[in-house]
Tab-separated table of C-alpha atoms in Angstrom:
chain	number	residue	atom	x	y	z
F	878	MET	CA	54.224	12.254	-14.448
F	879	ALA	CA	57.979	11.677	-13.013
F	880	GLU	CA	58.286	8.534	-10.735
F	881	PRO	CA	58.614	9.574	-7.179
F	882	ALA	CA	62.063	8.622	-5.323
F	883	LEU	CA	61.691	5.982	-2.520
F	884	GLY	CA	61.140	7.766	0.757
F	885	ALA	CA	59.716	10.941	-1.098
F	886	ALA	CA	56.381	12.326	-0.552
F	887	LEU	CA	54.042	11.288	-3.206
F	888	PRO	CA	53.113	14.343	-4.933
F	889	LEU	CA	49.701	15.559	-4.578
F	890	ARG	CA	48.492	15.215	-8.509
F	891	ALA	CA	49.321	11.380	-8.077
F	892	ARG	CA	47.623	10.892	-4.942
F	893	LEU	CA	44.370	12.141	-6.202
F	894	SER	CA	44.941	10.542	-9.527
F	895	PHE	CA	45.231	7.131	-7.691
F	896	ALA	CA	42.328	8.177	-5.379
F	897	ALA	CA	40.228	8.688	-8.579
F	898	GLY	CA	41.329	4.839	-9.720
F	899	HIS	CA	38.380	3.533	-7.660
F	900	PHE	CA	35.667	6.297	-8.243
F	901	LEU	CA	33.812	3.825	-10.840
F	902	ASN	CA	33.960	0.993	-8.112
F	903	ASP	CA	32.472	3.473	-5.717
F	904	LEU	CA	29.833	4.816	-7.695
F	905	CYS	CA	28.526	1.144	-8.746
F	906	ALA	CA	28.955	-0.249	-5.204
F	907	SER	CA	26.727	2.540	-3.800
F	908	LEU	CA	23.884	1.804	-6.359
F	909	TRP	CA	24.542	-1.975	-5.653
F	910	PHE	CA	24.504	-2.167	-1.628
F	911	THR	CA	21.583	0.735	-1.277
F	912	TYR	CA	19.500	0.679	-4.041
F	913	LEU	CA	19.598	-2.910	-5.806
F	914	LEU	CA	17.194	-4.867	-3.111
F	915	LEU	CA	15.083	-1.749	-2.935
F	916	TYR	CA	14.740	-1.596	-6.761
F	917	LEU	CA	13.995	-5.365	-7.065
F	918	HIS	CA	11.291	-5.171	-4.948
F	919	ALA	CA	9.544	-1.686	-4.635
F	920	VAL	CA	9.948	-1.069	-7.964
F	921	LEU	CA	10.198	-4.156	-10.257
F	922	GLY	CA	7.933	-6.162	-7.315
F	923	TYR	CA	10.106	-8.874	-7.237
F	924	SER	CA	10.330	-11.360	-4.237
F	925	HIS	CA	12.456	-11.400	-1.286
F	926	GLY	CA	13.908	-14.713	-2.011
F	927	LEU	CA	15.072	-13.230	-6.071
F	928	ALA	CA	16.616	-10.445	-4.835
F	929	GLY	CA	18.410	-11.374	-2.194
F	930	GLY	CA	19.453	-14.385	-4.801
F	931	LEU	CA	20.978	-12.469	-7.278
F	932	LEU	CA	22.516	-10.144	-4.513
F	933	LEU	CA	24.129	-13.302	-3.229
F	934	ALA	CA	25.273	-14.838	-6.533
F	935	GLY	CA	27.150	-11.267	-7.162
F	936	GLN	CA	28.441	-11.722	-3.778
F	937	VAL	CA	29.500	-15.354	-4.385
F	938	ALA	CA	30.910	-14.367	-8.012
F	939	ASP	CA	33.159	-11.634	-6.400
F	940	GLY	CA	34.211	-13.452	-3.321
F	941	LEU	CA	34.929	-16.621	-5.802
F	942	CYS	CA	36.937	-14.106	-8.320
F	943	THR	CA	38.846	-12.017	-5.457
F	944	PRO	CA	41.077	-14.489	-4.272
F	945	LEU	CA	42.177	-15.893	-7.739
F	946	LEU	CA	42.283	-12.528	-9.285
F	947	GLY	CA	44.660	-11.777	-6.335
F	948	TYR	CA	46.824	-14.540	-6.747
F	949	GLU	CA	46.887	-13.889	-10.796
F	950	ALA	CA	47.753	-10.412	-10.582
F	951	ASP	CA	50.806	-11.082	-8.336
F	952	ARG	CA	51.700	-13.590	-10.737
F	953	SER	CA	51.002	-11.622	-14.061
F	954	ALA	CA	53.621	-9.365	-15.757
F	955	GLY	CA	50.957	-6.756	-17.108
F	956	CYS	CA	50.780	-5.668	-20.700
F	957	GLY	CA	54.387	-4.349	-21.880
F	958	ARG	CA	55.218	-1.634	-19.841
F	959	TYR	CA	51.716	-0.525	-18.792
F	960	GLY	CA	52.082	-2.248	-15.295
F	961	ARG	CA	50.549	-5.097	-13.744
F	962	ARG	CA	48.399	-3.293	-11.482
F	963	LYS	CA	46.761	-1.041	-13.988
F	964	SER	CA	46.666	-3.640	-16.680
F	965	TRP	CA	44.224	-5.375	-14.350
F	966	HIS	CA	42.397	-2.284	-13.255
F	967	LEU	CA	41.714	-1.797	-17.033
F	968	ALA	CA	40.419	-5.318	-17.472
F	969	GLY	CA	38.075	-4.889	-14.849
F	970	THR	CA	36.778	-1.223	-15.347
F	971	THR	CA	35.805	-2.807	-19.014
F	972	CYS	CA	33.937	-5.163	-17.618
F	973	VAL	CA	32.092	-2.713	-15.281
F	974	LEU	CA	31.091	-0.379	-17.593
F	975	ILE	CA	29.550	-3.034	-20.287
F	976	SER	CA	27.575	-5.100	-17.593
F	977	PHE	CA	26.533	-2.551	-15.103
F	978	PRO	CA	23.577	-0.614	-16.852
F	979	PHE	CA	21.949	-3.446	-17.752
F	980	ILE	CA	21.541	-4.832	-13.735
F	981	PHE	CA	19.117	-1.848	-13.239
F	982	ASN	CA	17.097	-2.066	-16.163
F	983	PRO	CA	14.064	-3.996	-16.684
F	984	CYS	CA	14.550	-7.225	-17.651
F	985	LEU	CA	14.670	-7.247	-21.928
F	986	GLY	CA	11.781	-9.156	-23.347
F	987	CYS	CA	10.254	-10.107	-20.065
F	988	LYS	CA	6.172	-9.419	-19.655
F	989	GLU	CA	3.709	-9.482	-16.832
F	990	GLY	CA	3.394	-13.108	-16.773
F	991	THR	CA	6.976	-14.351	-16.923
F	992	PRO	CA	8.365	-16.189	-14.393
F	993	GLN	CA	10.584	-14.833	-11.893
F	994	TRP	CA	12.621	-17.362	-12.408
F	995	ALA	CA	13.597	-16.136	-15.909
F	996	ALA	CA	14.471	-12.776	-14.317
F	997	PHE	CA	16.855	-14.558	-12.355
F	998	ILE	CA	18.459	-16.033	-15.529
F	999	TYR	CA	18.565	-12.970	-17.224
F	1000	TYR	CA	20.197	-10.911	-14.868
F	1001	LEU	CA	22.483	-13.265	-13.743
F	1002	PRO	CA	25.558	-13.500	-16.535
F	1003	PHE	CA	25.324	-9.546	-15.934
F	1004	ILE	CA	25.816	-9.688	-12.588
F	1005	VAL	CA	28.594	-11.997	-12.747
F	1006	ILE	CA	30.293	-10.016	-15.336
F	1007	PHE	CA	30.207	-7.004	-12.941
F	1008	GLN	CA	31.409	-8.423	-10.163
F	1009	PHE	CA	34.252	-10.163	-11.853
F	1010	GLY	CA	35.015	-6.580	-13.236
F	1011	TRP	CA	34.577	-4.901	-9.598
F	1012	ALA	CA	36.881	-7.177	-8.099
F	1013	ALA	CA	39.679	-6.917	-10.441
F	1014	THR	CA	39.697	-3.125	-10.204
F	1015	GLN	CA	39.459	-3.414	-6.220
F	1016	ILE	CA	42.501	-5.714	-5.930
F	1017	SER	CA	44.597	-4.034	-8.586
F	1018	HIS	CA	43.788	-0.545	-6.977
F	1019	LEU	CA	44.321	-1.732	-2.870
F	1020	SER	CA	47.661	-3.447	-4.304
F	1021	LEU	CA	48.986	-0.202	-5.671
F	1022	ILE	CA	49.080	1.428	-1.711
F	1023	PRO	CA	52.119	-0.290	-0.780
F	1024	GLU	CA	54.007	-0.003	-3.903
F	1025	LEU	CA	53.245	3.636	-3.966
F	1026	VAL	CA	54.150	4.679	-0.342
F	1027	THR	CA	55.930	2.846	2.465
F	1028	SER	CA	56.113	4.909	5.501
F	1029	ASP	CA	53.396	3.996	8.118
F	1030	HIS	CA	51.540	7.414	7.750
F	1031	GLU	CA	51.664	7.879	4.259
F	1032	LYS	CA	49.921	4.634	4.040
F	1033	VAL	CA	47.006	6.281	5.998
F	1034	GLU	CA	46.814	9.527	4.482
F	1035	LEU	CA	46.591	7.446	1.189
F	1036	THR	CA	43.787	5.323	2.127
F	1037	ALA	CA	42.173	8.509	3.765
F	1038	PHE	CA	42.515	10.138	0.100
F	1039	ARG	CA	40.998	6.807	-1.484
F	1040	TYR	CA	38.237	6.537	1.199
F	1041	ALA	CA	37.505	10.564	0.470
F	1042	PHE	CA	36.712	9.827	-2.974
F	1043	THR	CA	34.532	6.743	-2.035
F	1044	VAL	CA	32.410	8.865	0.268
F	1045	MET	CA	32.321	11.853	-2.520
F	1046	ALA	CA	31.136	8.750	-4.932
F	1047	ASN	CA	28.072	8.061	-2.695
F	1048	ILE	CA	27.808	11.515	-2.162
F	1049	THR	CA	27.238	11.924	-5.730
F	1050	VAL	CA	24.851	8.919	-6.173
F	1051	TYR	CA	22.627	9.837	-3.260
F	1052	GLY	CA	22.945	13.588	-4.760
F	1053	LEU	CA	21.895	12.531	-8.058
F	1054	ALA	CA	19.178	10.150	-6.981
F	1055	TRP	CA	17.446	13.363	-4.935
F	1056	LEU	CA	17.604	15.307	-7.983
F	1057	LEU	CA	15.933	12.624	-10.236
F	1058	LEU	CA	13.118	11.691	-7.734
F	1059	ASN	CA	12.428	15.284	-7.065
F	1060	LEU	CA	12.002	15.902	-10.807
F	1061	GLN	CA	9.252	13.585	-11.024
F	1062	VAL	CA	6.721	16.235	-11.389
F	1063	ASP	CA	3.971	14.836	-13.675
F	1064	GLN	CA	2.374	12.318	-11.665
F	1065	PRO	CA	2.853	14.341	-7.779
F	1066	GLU	CA	-0.050	11.562	-6.218
F	1067	ARG	CA	2.700	8.947	-7.092
F	1068	THR	CA	5.728	10.546	-6.154
F	1069	GLU	CA	5.776	9.374	-2.297
F	1070	HIS	CA	6.278	6.105	-2.278
F	1071	LEU	CA	7.945	3.502	-4.827
F	1072	GLY	CA	6.609	1.594	-7.485
F	1073	PHE	CA	6.931	0.716	-11.374
F	1074	GLN	CA	6.860	4.554	-12.310
F	1075	ASP	CA	10.447	4.644	-10.612
F	1076	VAL	CA	12.173	2.592	-13.310
F	1077	PRO	CA	13.667	5.811	-15.226
F	1078	VAL	CA	15.189	7.085	-12.213
F	1079	PHE	CA	17.308	4.275	-11.818
F	1080	ARG	CA	17.930	3.544	-15.289
F	1081	ASN	CA	19.061	7.328	-15.801
F	1082	LEU	CA	20.916	6.606	-12.543
F	1083	SER	CA	22.782	4.469	-13.614
F	1084	LEU	CA	23.930	5.148	-16.876
F	1085	ILE	CA	25.219	8.792	-15.461
F	1086	VAL	CA	27.082	6.718	-12.996
F	1087	VAL	CA	28.909	4.749	-15.764
F	1088	GLY	CA	29.547	8.222	-17.650
F	1089	LEU	CA	31.138	9.598	-14.624
F	1090	GLY	CA	33.236	6.403	-13.623
F	1091	ALA	CA	34.795	6.244	-16.906
F	1092	LEU	CA	36.264	9.855	-16.778
F	1093	PHE	CA	37.725	9.101	-13.383
F	1094	SER	CA	38.902	6.183	-14.716
F	1095	LEU	CA	40.736	7.773	-17.577
F	1096	PHE	CA	42.257	10.284	-14.917
F	1097	PHE	CA	43.441	7.379	-13.040
F	1098	HIS	CA	45.551	5.784	-15.617
F	1099	LEU	CA	46.797	8.840	-16.895
F	1100	GLY	CA	48.039	10.119	-13.681
F	1101	THR	CA	49.045	7.030	-11.998
F	1102	LYS	CA	52.906	5.898	-12.283
F	1103	GLU	CA	53.194	2.300	-11.339
F	1104	LYS	CA	56.647	0.973	-10.416
F	1105	LEU	CA	57.828	-1.726	-12.723
F	1106	TYR	CA	59.757	-4.335	-11.559
F	1107	PRO	CA	60.610	-7.618	-13.575
F	1108	LEU	CA	58.297	-10.616	-12.978
F	1109	GLY	CA	59.478	-12.732	-9.580
F	1110	SER	CA	62.080	-9.557	-8.822
F	1111	VAL	CA	62.700	-8.108	-5.427
F	1112	PRO	CA	62.824	-4.484	-5.330
F	1113	GLN	CA	66.608	-3.151	-5.152
F	1114	PRO	CA	67.829	-0.254	-2.592
F	1115	LYS	CA	68.038	3.206	-3.649
F	1116	GLU	CA	70.480	5.605	-2.667
F	1117	SER	CA	67.831	6.467	-0.054
F	1118	THR	CA	68.538	3.313	1.592
F	1119	PRO	CA	70.527	3.322	5.122
F	1120	LEU	CA	73.591	1.329	5.134
F	1121	LEU	CA	73.342	0.779	8.459
F	1122	GLN	CA	70.579	-0.985	9.885
F	1123	LYS	CA	69.316	-0.515	13.623
F	1124	GLU	CA	69.794	-3.899	14.110
F	1125	PRO	CA	72.369	-4.996	11.320
F	1126	THR	CA	73.141	-8.274	13.129
F	1127	ARG	CA	69.907	-10.100	12.160
F	1128	SER	CA	70.455	-12.026	8.690
F	1129	PRO	CA	67.858	-11.178	5.906
F	1130	ARG	CA	64.473	-11.885	5.935
F	1131	SER	CA	63.026	-13.315	2.452
F	1132	LEU	CA	59.695	-12.125	1.023
F	1133	LEU	CA	56.555	-13.647	1.427
F	1134	VAL	CA	54.483	-15.625	-1.399
F	1135	TRP	CA	51.036	-16.581	-1.010
F	1136	LYS	CA	51.654	-19.416	0.470
F	1137	ASP	CA	53.358	-18.297	3.522
F	1138	TRP	CA	50.501	-16.059	4.068
F	1139	LEU	CA	48.413	-19.086	4.901
F	1140	LEU	CA	50.902	-19.785	8.029
F	1141	GLU	CA	50.863	-16.330	9.557
F	1142	PRO	CA	48.309	-15.643	12.637
F	1143	SER	CA	48.394	-12.121	12.187
F	1144	PHE	CA	46.684	-12.863	8.447
F	1145	TYR	CA	43.571	-14.130	9.986
F	1146	GLN	CA	43.250	-11.842	12.808
F	1147	VAL	CA	43.315	-8.534	10.352
F	1148	ALA	CA	40.883	-10.866	7.909
F	1149	VAL	CA	38.554	-11.494	10.899
F	1150	LEU	CA	38.419	-7.594	11.780
F	1151	TYR	CA	38.277	-6.663	8.356
F	1152	MET	CA	35.409	-8.749	7.487
F	1153	ALA	CA	33.540	-7.723	10.664
F	1154	THR	CA	34.325	-4.173	9.279
F	1155	ARG	CA	32.551	-4.591	5.848
F	1156	LEU	CA	29.534	-6.454	7.504
F	1157	ILE	CA	29.057	-3.397	9.628
F	1158	VAL	CA	29.671	-1.259	6.582
F	1159	ASN	CA	27.672	-2.889	3.392
F	1160	LEU	CA	24.817	-4.563	5.260
F	1161	SER	CA	23.831	-0.897	7.261
F	1162	GLN	CA	24.113	0.953	3.654
F	1163	THR	CA	21.764	-2.103	2.138
F	1164	TYR	CA	19.344	-1.850	4.811
F	1165	ILE	CA	19.320	2.185	5.630
F	1166	ALA	CA	16.874	2.560	2.750
F	1167	MET	CA	14.249	-0.444	3.516
F	1168	TYR	CA	14.499	1.020	7.653
F	1169	LEU	CA	14.013	4.900	6.025
F	1170	THR	CA	10.332	3.492	3.696
F	1171	ASN	CA	8.988	0.258	5.641
F	1172	SER	CA	9.758	0.881	9.202
F	1173	LEU	CA	9.869	4.467	9.937
F	1174	LEU	CA	7.672	4.815	6.704
F	1175	LEU	CA	9.098	7.825	5.486
F	1176	PRO	CA	8.655	9.448	1.832
F	1177	LYS	CA	11.032	8.080	-1.243
F	1178	LYS	CA	13.333	11.137	-1.117
F	1179	TYR	CA	14.821	10.030	2.156
F	1180	ILE	CA	16.129	6.919	0.859
F	1181	ALA	CA	18.834	10.112	-0.904
F	1182	THR	CA	18.999	12.347	1.635
F	1183	ILE	CA	19.726	10.334	4.684
F	1184	PRO	CA	22.534	8.340	2.886
F	1185	LEU	CA	23.789	11.777	1.440
F	1186	VAL	CA	23.929	12.662	5.312
F	1187	MET	CA	25.904	9.974	6.400
F	1188	TYR	CA	28.421	10.270	3.666
F	1189	ILE	CA	29.123	13.623	4.343
F	1190	SER	CA	29.820	13.159	7.819
F	1191	GLY	CA	32.066	10.651	6.699
F	1192	PHE	CA	33.917	12.651	4.208
F	1193	LEU	CA	34.311	14.921	6.738
F	1194	SER	CA	35.346	11.994	9.260
F	1195	SER	CA	38.185	10.736	6.612
F	1196	PHE	CA	40.166	13.864	7.020
F	1197	LEU	CA	40.862	13.226	10.879
F	1198	MET	CA	42.396	9.857	10.093
F	1199	LYS	CA	46.121	10.785	9.944
F	1200	PRO	CA	46.346	12.755	12.974
F	1201	VAL	CA	43.983	10.636	15.035
F	1202	ASN	CA	46.337	7.805	13.953
F	1203	LYS	CA	49.287	9.304	15.011
F	1204	TRP	CA	47.824	10.517	18.320
F	1205	ILE	CA	46.415	7.570	19.559
F	1206	GLY	CA	47.393	4.710	17.236
F	1207	ARG	CA	45.674	2.399	15.245
F	1208	ASN	CA	43.848	0.067	17.821
F	1209	LEU	CA	42.255	2.791	19.544
F	1210	THR	CA	41.059	4.920	16.497
F	1211	TYR	CA	39.084	2.038	15.372
F	1212	PHE	CA	37.950	1.845	19.015
F	1213	VAL	CA	36.707	5.035	18.770
F	1214	GLY	CA	34.840	3.945	15.380
F	1215	ILE	CA	33.289	1.376	17.113
F	1216	LEU	CA	31.861	3.480	19.948
F	1217	VAL	CA	30.360	5.691	17.467
F	1218	ILE	CA	28.626	2.758	15.690
F	1219	LEU	CA	27.603	1.659	19.327
F	1220	ALA	CA	25.847	4.954	19.885
F	1221	PHE	CA	24.284	4.488	16.598
F	1222	ALA	CA	22.931	1.224	17.477
F	1223	SER	CA	21.644	2.172	21.034
F	1224	TRP	CA	19.695	5.402	19.431
F	1225	VAL	CA	17.795	3.261	16.501
F	1226	SER	CA	16.822	0.515	19.365
F	1227	LEU	CA	15.375	3.004	21.280
F	1228	SER	CA	13.851	5.023	18.905
F	1229	ARG	CA	10.793	3.456	17.056
F	1230	GLU	CA	9.588	6.752	15.408
F	1231	MET	CA	12.323	9.403	14.309
F	1232	GLY	CA	11.540	13.086	12.895
F	1233	ALA	CA	14.493	15.251	12.564
F	1234	GLU	CA	16.564	13.463	14.718
F	1235	ILE	CA	16.999	11.187	11.885
F	1236	TYR	CA	19.812	13.311	10.365
F	1237	GLY	CA	21.598	13.171	13.694
F	1238	VAL	CA	21.369	9.201	13.616
F	1239	ALA	CA	22.933	9.250	10.147
F	1240	VAL	CA	26.041	11.471	11.266
F	1241	LEU	CA	26.795	8.895	13.852
F	1242	LEU	CA	26.731	6.028	11.183
F	1243	GLY	CA	28.429	7.981	8.745
F	1244	ALA	CA	31.317	8.633	10.679
F	1245	GLY	CA	31.735	5.574	12.614
F	1246	SER	CA	31.541	3.589	9.398
F	1247	ALA	CA	34.094	5.720	7.761
F	1248	THR	CA	36.623	5.475	11.042
F	1249	ILE	CA	36.471	1.812	10.974
F	1250	LEU	CA	36.847	1.231	7.307
F	1251	VAL	CA	39.508	3.492	6.959
F	1252	THR	CA	41.933	2.132	9.945
F	1253	SER	CA	41.250	-1.485	8.924
F	1254	LEU	CA	42.433	-1.155	5.528
F	1255	SER	CA	45.325	0.411	7.259
F	1256	MET	CA	46.019	-2.369	9.088
F	1257	THR	CA	45.971	-4.339	5.719
F	1258	ALA	CA	48.223	-2.426	4.857
F	1259	ASP	CA	50.698	-2.799	8.117
F	1260	LEU	CA	50.325	-6.486	7.629
F	1261	ILE	CA	51.930	-6.573	3.899
F	1262	GLY	CA	54.571	-4.032	4.683
F	1263	THR	CA	57.346	-5.110	2.381
F	1264	ASN	CA	55.763	-7.861	0.651
F	1265	THR	CA	54.233	-5.494	-2.023
F	1266	HIS	CA	54.861	-8.530	-4.705
F	1267	SER	CA	52.230	-10.793	-3.020
F	1268	SER	CA	49.618	-7.756	-1.884
F	1269	ALA	CA	47.136	-8.503	-4.237
F	1270	PHE	CA	46.700	-12.325	-2.802
F	1271	VAL	CA	45.900	-10.507	0.880
F	1272	TYR	CA	43.584	-8.402	-0.259
F	1273	GLY	CA	42.049	-10.982	-2.361
F	1274	ALA	CA	41.473	-13.106	0.540
F	1275	MET	CA	40.478	-10.297	2.829
F	1276	SER	CA	37.894	-9.397	0.331
F	1277	PHE	CA	36.765	-13.055	-0.074
F	1278	THR	CA	35.745	-13.492	3.373
F	1279	ASP	CA	33.794	-9.885	3.242
F	1280	LYS	CA	32.171	-10.760	0.128
F	1281	MET	CA	30.914	-14.229	1.105
F	1282	ALA	CA	29.875	-12.775	4.381
F	1283	ASN	CA	28.076	-10.186	2.906
F	1284	GLY	CA	25.896	-12.324	0.812
F	1285	LEU	CA	25.382	-15.259	3.474
F	1286	ALA	CA	23.966	-12.318	5.820
F	1287	VAL	CA	21.952	-10.725	2.996
F	1288	MET	CA	20.364	-14.247	2.083
F	1289	LEU	CA	19.597	-14.974	5.616
F	1290	ILE	CA	17.861	-11.683	6.537
F	1291	GLN	CA	15.615	-11.794	3.434
F	1292	ASN	CA	14.463	-15.494	4.316
F	1293	LEU	CA	13.786	-14.365	7.796
F	1294	HIS	CA	11.105	-11.843	6.434
F	1295	PRO	CA	8.097	-12.543	8.009
F	1296	CYS	CA	5.730	-12.062	5.050
F	1297	PRO	CA	6.146	-12.289	0.976
F	1298	THR	CA	5.494	-8.821	0.725
F	1299	GLU	CA	5.872	-5.412	1.871
F	1300	LEU	CA	4.277	-3.739	4.783
F	1301	CYS	CA	1.432	-6.206	5.134
F	1302	CYS	CA	1.526	-6.377	8.694
F	1303	PRO	CA	2.775	-4.971	11.896
F	1304	ALA	CA	5.543	-7.577	11.841
F	1305	CYS	CA	7.175	-6.397	8.511
F	1306	VAL	CA	7.181	-2.663	10.187
F	1307	SER	CA	9.604	-3.442	12.839
F	1308	PHE	CA	11.853	-6.075	10.758
F	1309	TYR	CA	14.290	-3.681	9.569
F	1310	HIS	CA	14.080	-1.572	12.319
F	1311	TRP	CA	15.698	-4.751	14.324
F	1312	VAL	CA	17.969	-5.564	11.228
F	1313	MET	CA	19.743	-2.170	11.513
F	1314	VAL	CA	20.278	-2.445	15.249
F	1315	LEU	CA	21.890	-5.612	15.186
F	1316	VAL	CA	23.552	-5.732	11.954
F	1317	THR	CA	25.784	-2.775	13.396
F	1318	GLY	CA	25.453	-3.143	17.466
F	1319	GLY	CA	26.010	-7.053	17.216
F	1320	ILE	CA	28.919	-6.930	14.474
F	1321	ALA	CA	30.189	-3.934	16.522
F	1322	MET	CA	30.431	-6.097	19.751
F	1323	ALA	CA	32.191	-8.776	17.798
F	1324	ALA	CA	34.808	-6.644	15.996
F	1325	THR	CA	35.674	-5.376	19.455
F	1326	VAL	CA	36.458	-9.158	20.620
F	1327	PHE	CA	38.558	-9.374	17.497
F	1328	LEU	CA	40.419	-5.962	18.264
F	1329	CYS	CA	41.171	-7.138	21.576
F	1330	CYS	CA	42.918	-10.212	20.092
F	1331	ILE	CA	44.973	-7.935	17.976
F	1332	MET	CA	45.676	-5.420	20.967
F	1333	ILE	CA	46.838	-8.874	22.711
F	1334	TRP	CA	48.772	-10.343	19.940
F	1335	PRO	CA	49.876	-7.358	17.721
F	1336	ILE	CA	50.202	-7.685	14.103
F	1337	ARG	CA	53.398	-9.273	13.467
F	1338	VAL	CA	54.665	-11.134	10.666
F	1339	ARG	CA	56.302	-14.435	11.986
F	1340	PHE	CA	58.021	-15.866	8.568
F	1341	HIS	CA	57.713	-19.540	8.072
F	1342	GLY	CA	59.986	-19.694	5.246
F	1343	PRO	CA	63.271	-21.792	4.989
F	1344	GLY	CA	66.089	-20.626	6.511
F	1345	CYS	CA	64.260	-18.307	8.825
F	1346	SER	CA	63.265	-20.408	11.671
F	1347	GLY	CA	65.555	-18.481	13.919
F	1348	ARG	CA	63.786	-15.461	12.922
F	1349	LEU	CA	61.015	-16.848	14.606
F	1350	GLN	CA	61.996	-16.495	18.367
F	1351	GLY	CA	61.730	-12.877	18.775
F	1352	ASP	CA	59.907	-10.941	21.523
F	1353	PRO	CA	56.049	-11.787	21.003
F	1354	HIS	CA	55.447	-8.116	22.562
F	1355	ASP	CA	57.486	-6.770	19.624
F	1356	ASP	CA	55.308	-4.997	16.690
F	1357	ILE	CA	56.717	-5.326	13.054
F	1358	ALA	CA	58.337	-1.797	12.017
F	1359	LEU	CA	57.540	-1.116	8.167
F	1360	GLN	CA	60.722	0.332	6.338
F	1361	GLY	CA	61.151	1.064	3.063
F	1362	LEU	CA	61.987	-1.551	0.315
F	1363	ASN	CA	65.529	-2.272	1.054
F	1364	GLU	CA	67.371	-5.453	-0.029
F	1365	ALA	CA	66.777	-7.386	3.335
F	1366	GLY	CA	63.516	-6.626	4.216
F	1367	ILE	CA	65.023	-6.760	7.882
F	1368	GLN	CA	62.550	-5.884	10.834
F	1369	HIS	CA	63.897	-3.499	13.622
F	1370	HIS	CA	61.794	-3.761	17.176
F	1371	GLU	CA	62.017	-0.859	19.571
F	1372	THR	CA	59.941	0.813	22.250
F	1373	GLU	CA	59.514	4.442	21.280
F	1374	SER	CA	58.443	7.559	23.011
F	1375	ALA	CA	55.603	9.968	22.452
F	1376	GLU	CA	57.999	11.897	20.045
F	1377	ASP	CA	59.460	9.424	18.063
F	1378	ARG	CA	56.030	7.914	17.361
F	1379	SER	CA	55.123	10.344	14.804
F	1380	LEU	CA	58.505	9.846	12.975
F	1381	SER	CA	57.984	6.182	13.199
F	1382	SER	CA	55.938	3.451	10.975
F	1383	THR	CA	55.429	0.550	14.047
F	1384	VAL	CA	52.014	-0.823	13.612
F	1385	ASN	CA	49.883	-0.091	16.856
């Protein structure tokens, strides 16, 4: 595949192959967040503490690996001419493929009397290897976005393609889960509720997921062309780079390295908003199955159909991201998503029992989650701008806050459960009802506060490097403008009309 010229639109084939690169991660993440706790609780019979401890261990491993991998991915030169991002992607994919099937299989050698701490020790190495590989794949894939495209709206479109594949992966997982659960015809009296008889369902599901993910990863590596820059170099201007900048009197600005990001206020603004977004998306995905089976007391087939409806609505919503962003901007698009999440939380809090309306609730959660996730990822790409050589560190730091917060939140929720076993008292029935309300509505209100901070103090890089102190005295109400990878990385600030906004790359 020919490398696209700087400033040229990325071909459709290149966009599709790029989006396929995270498909394996998305498949595994869908199983991990939606079914891990349910599998350990209801199928294998482990305690709340052990299940929460394993998930926390995985999130801690992921959180620690992510920024370190981001730092190393920015420094390494890759394997020959293969590219540093794709090299790390290949290494991460290999780790995921060899470790993930063991997580959704019973402990080998464990018997009925085996203590639970032995099972914890058995699963822990596989979880750590899986999370290392998952983090390497995620960071390398996200870091390719600012390198493949440079304009603001192209980043939104590429992120939307990526999220569309994420939703397709979730649809695939839930569709397969529904199919496998409905194929259990040999014991019809035992198919309404989960139990040890469902071990083959999750085993087969994990093996199918790994096989499909491997094929899509191959498509990514064959179809994606990474730009190759010598280690430590800055991308040079192309023929399409304008000779006259809008403000030629400003001096060139050096690109940021990882230490400079720690001095940027906008870095922390985006990190906190991204963390809140991931808490809403991941925790709602983690506890939706528990809510359906333990609070609403629905048959186990709903653990596949309701998440499937959620992600179909998310898939459709992802295609609206580009026009909506062009029309109302980043901040208002995110706010619309928050309003949808709050509508979901209000509906759940007012309805203790649900029939067909559960599908309407699922549509709201899916659409709202898609909107805030795509927009927060686009904000992160906007923050990076032309600093693509350190983008892996930025994404790594963002993911660190996300993983640690999610792991600690799950462990806290597990320890707050009123009883050691499922459904032993009325408090158990209502527990996951209020979990769903608080992890969506409560965190959504906090995210609104973080969004207001960004609206008051817009995303804007204030570089603190040597020789750039004069650059810090700009108008605080200016926005950072994302230009192509030119030699100076010069920022320009201007007020745009409604007609110009669709052609510009100003961060909203």
